[in-house]
Amino acid sequence: MNYKKVDEKDIQFLVSLLGENRVFVGEAINEDFSHDELASIKRMPEALVEPLNTEEVSQIMKYANENNIPVTPRGQGTGLVGGAVPLHGGILVNMSKMNKILELDEDNLTLTVEPGVLLMEISKFVESHDLFYPPDPGEKSATIAGNINTNAGGMRAVKYGVTRDYVRGLEVVLPNGEVIEVGGKIVKNSSGYSFKDLIVGSEGTLGIVTKAILRLLPLPKKAISLLVPFNSLEEAIETVPKVIKSKSIPTAIEYMVRDTILSAEEFLGKPFPDKSADAYLLLTFDGNSKEEVERAYESVAEICLEAGALDVYISETQERQESIWSARGAFLEAIKASTTEMDECDVVVPRNKIAEFVKYSNELQKEFDIRIKSFGHAGDGNLHIYVLRDELGQEEWDQKLKDVFDCMYNRARELNGQVSGEHGIGFAKKGYLCESIGDQYLTLMRGIKATFDPNNILNPGKVVG
Ligand SMILES: Cc1cc2nc3c(=O)[nH]c(=O)nc-3n(C[C@H](O)[C@H](O)[C@H](O)COP(=O)(O)OP(=O)(O)OC[C@H]3O[C@@H](n4cnc5c(N)ncnc54)[C@H](O)[C@@H]3O)c2cc1C
């Protein structure tokens, strides 16, 4: 695509709209805005802007569309697939300054927020009203619109589902600057195609989200975690389908290995309650009374012991649960700190195929002589597998990463899995998406993009662009 470069006239327009303090160019733009957490894909924007309301976003989009300038929406830049990187330069729209909680509607159990509100602020706010926003992705400093646009998953997906299940309505600025509302404070909706569900997970390629109506639940009163040690990762993972089959529904089932726990301990400078075993399952159960939660976990504890668990440690206190879950939350950062560069495979496979996929990815370590670390949401089949560069030279790293990823994504396809369980496609996983979904699906997706954005102005080069 041949886009127009941002020039003095464009900057004058942006300054007239937003004022000098909310328009940045050249060296005034911090290097952080050239990448997200993936960090291997970088490009500085030509202009960085910070709108504070929908009208400003609409005017920016209208101007960019008329002047052939690419626009990339960005939340907090915690994405892992290069989704918020301005691949073609142009204007980067930092949505994190639109960060007000607008309304708690206790009659309809909804929360209306601006796009830049952080996930951690949402849970804190609603919990202080005895309410619950269930999606629980690991990175709590992400924005809600970032979560919506990647359809973020997280730890509680086993029982509660993912971000899409908690979005009731959205306000969206289209690439031509028009503003539409999709969904609303309604529980049911069969009124034509669901644009709401299409925008969720669209990674900023179809519109800019400027407001969201979220669905809330009553806050469960009690949560208990079980930390279950096993002699091997295989034994731990092979237990997961047995737990699922038992029809008891934990909030979360995560798996982890000792190696990763040790990295997290070092990274956080805090001890983990147990690290004597090679592998662990971490399960949480919630409910409204201690008895209800106990009933739910007792049968699962028995299943784990029958499947070879060495013990079942029950964490009832807030403090003990936090020491375990804070380590779990630090795994990604801890692995990252242990190497020079890494890339991630975030495939999702049917839950009875997790053991097979993890075993296969472990074998690739030996085959390609490269370090591979994994942990993940075993309960929903979404694995996070990290390939580490360590001291490899650029050429060798590029080749090995490609070979290892080709093997992993091929195997995920054979197991009827999908390319991304929760981090999205962005730029980094485009090739694998195209291979996985087939021509007909790809044509439909490209047609949808062209209908929303005929000039390919919004976040070009991402997903199918
Ligand atoms: C330590 C760590 C742990 C993580 N754990 C999880 C996890 O458990 N589950 C999970 O799903 N993810 C996880 N992530 C990934 C990341 O936090 C999510 O992808 C998150 O949703 C990104 O939010 P953000 O605000 O940082 O968005 P960004 O990274 O800034 O953007 C992400 C995408 O959303 C688009 N976007 C942002 N705002 C808007 C808007 N207002 N309108 C339209 N498009 C927009 C961007 O263009 C981009 O395509 C983790 C990341 C880290 C670093």
CSV table of C-alpha atoms in Angstrom, one decimal, residues 4-15 25 63:
chain,number,residue,atom,x,y,z
A,4,LYS,CA,0.7,9.5,2.3
A,5,LYS,CA,3.5,10.6,4.8
A,6,VAL,CA,2.3,12.7,7.7
A,7,ASP,CA,3.4,16.3,6.9
A,8,GLU,CA,3.3,19.7,8.5
A,9,LYS,CA,-0.3,20.3,7.3
A,10,ASP,CA,-1.5,17.1,8.9
A,11,ILE,CA,0.3,17.9,12.2
A,12,GLN,CA,-1.4,21.3,12.1
A,13,PHE,CA,-4.8,19.6,11.7
A,14,LEU,CA,-4.1,17.3,14.6
A,15,VAL,CA,-2.9,20.1,16.9
A,25,VAL,CA,6.1,13.9,16.6
A,63,TYR,CA,-9.2,13.1,8.3
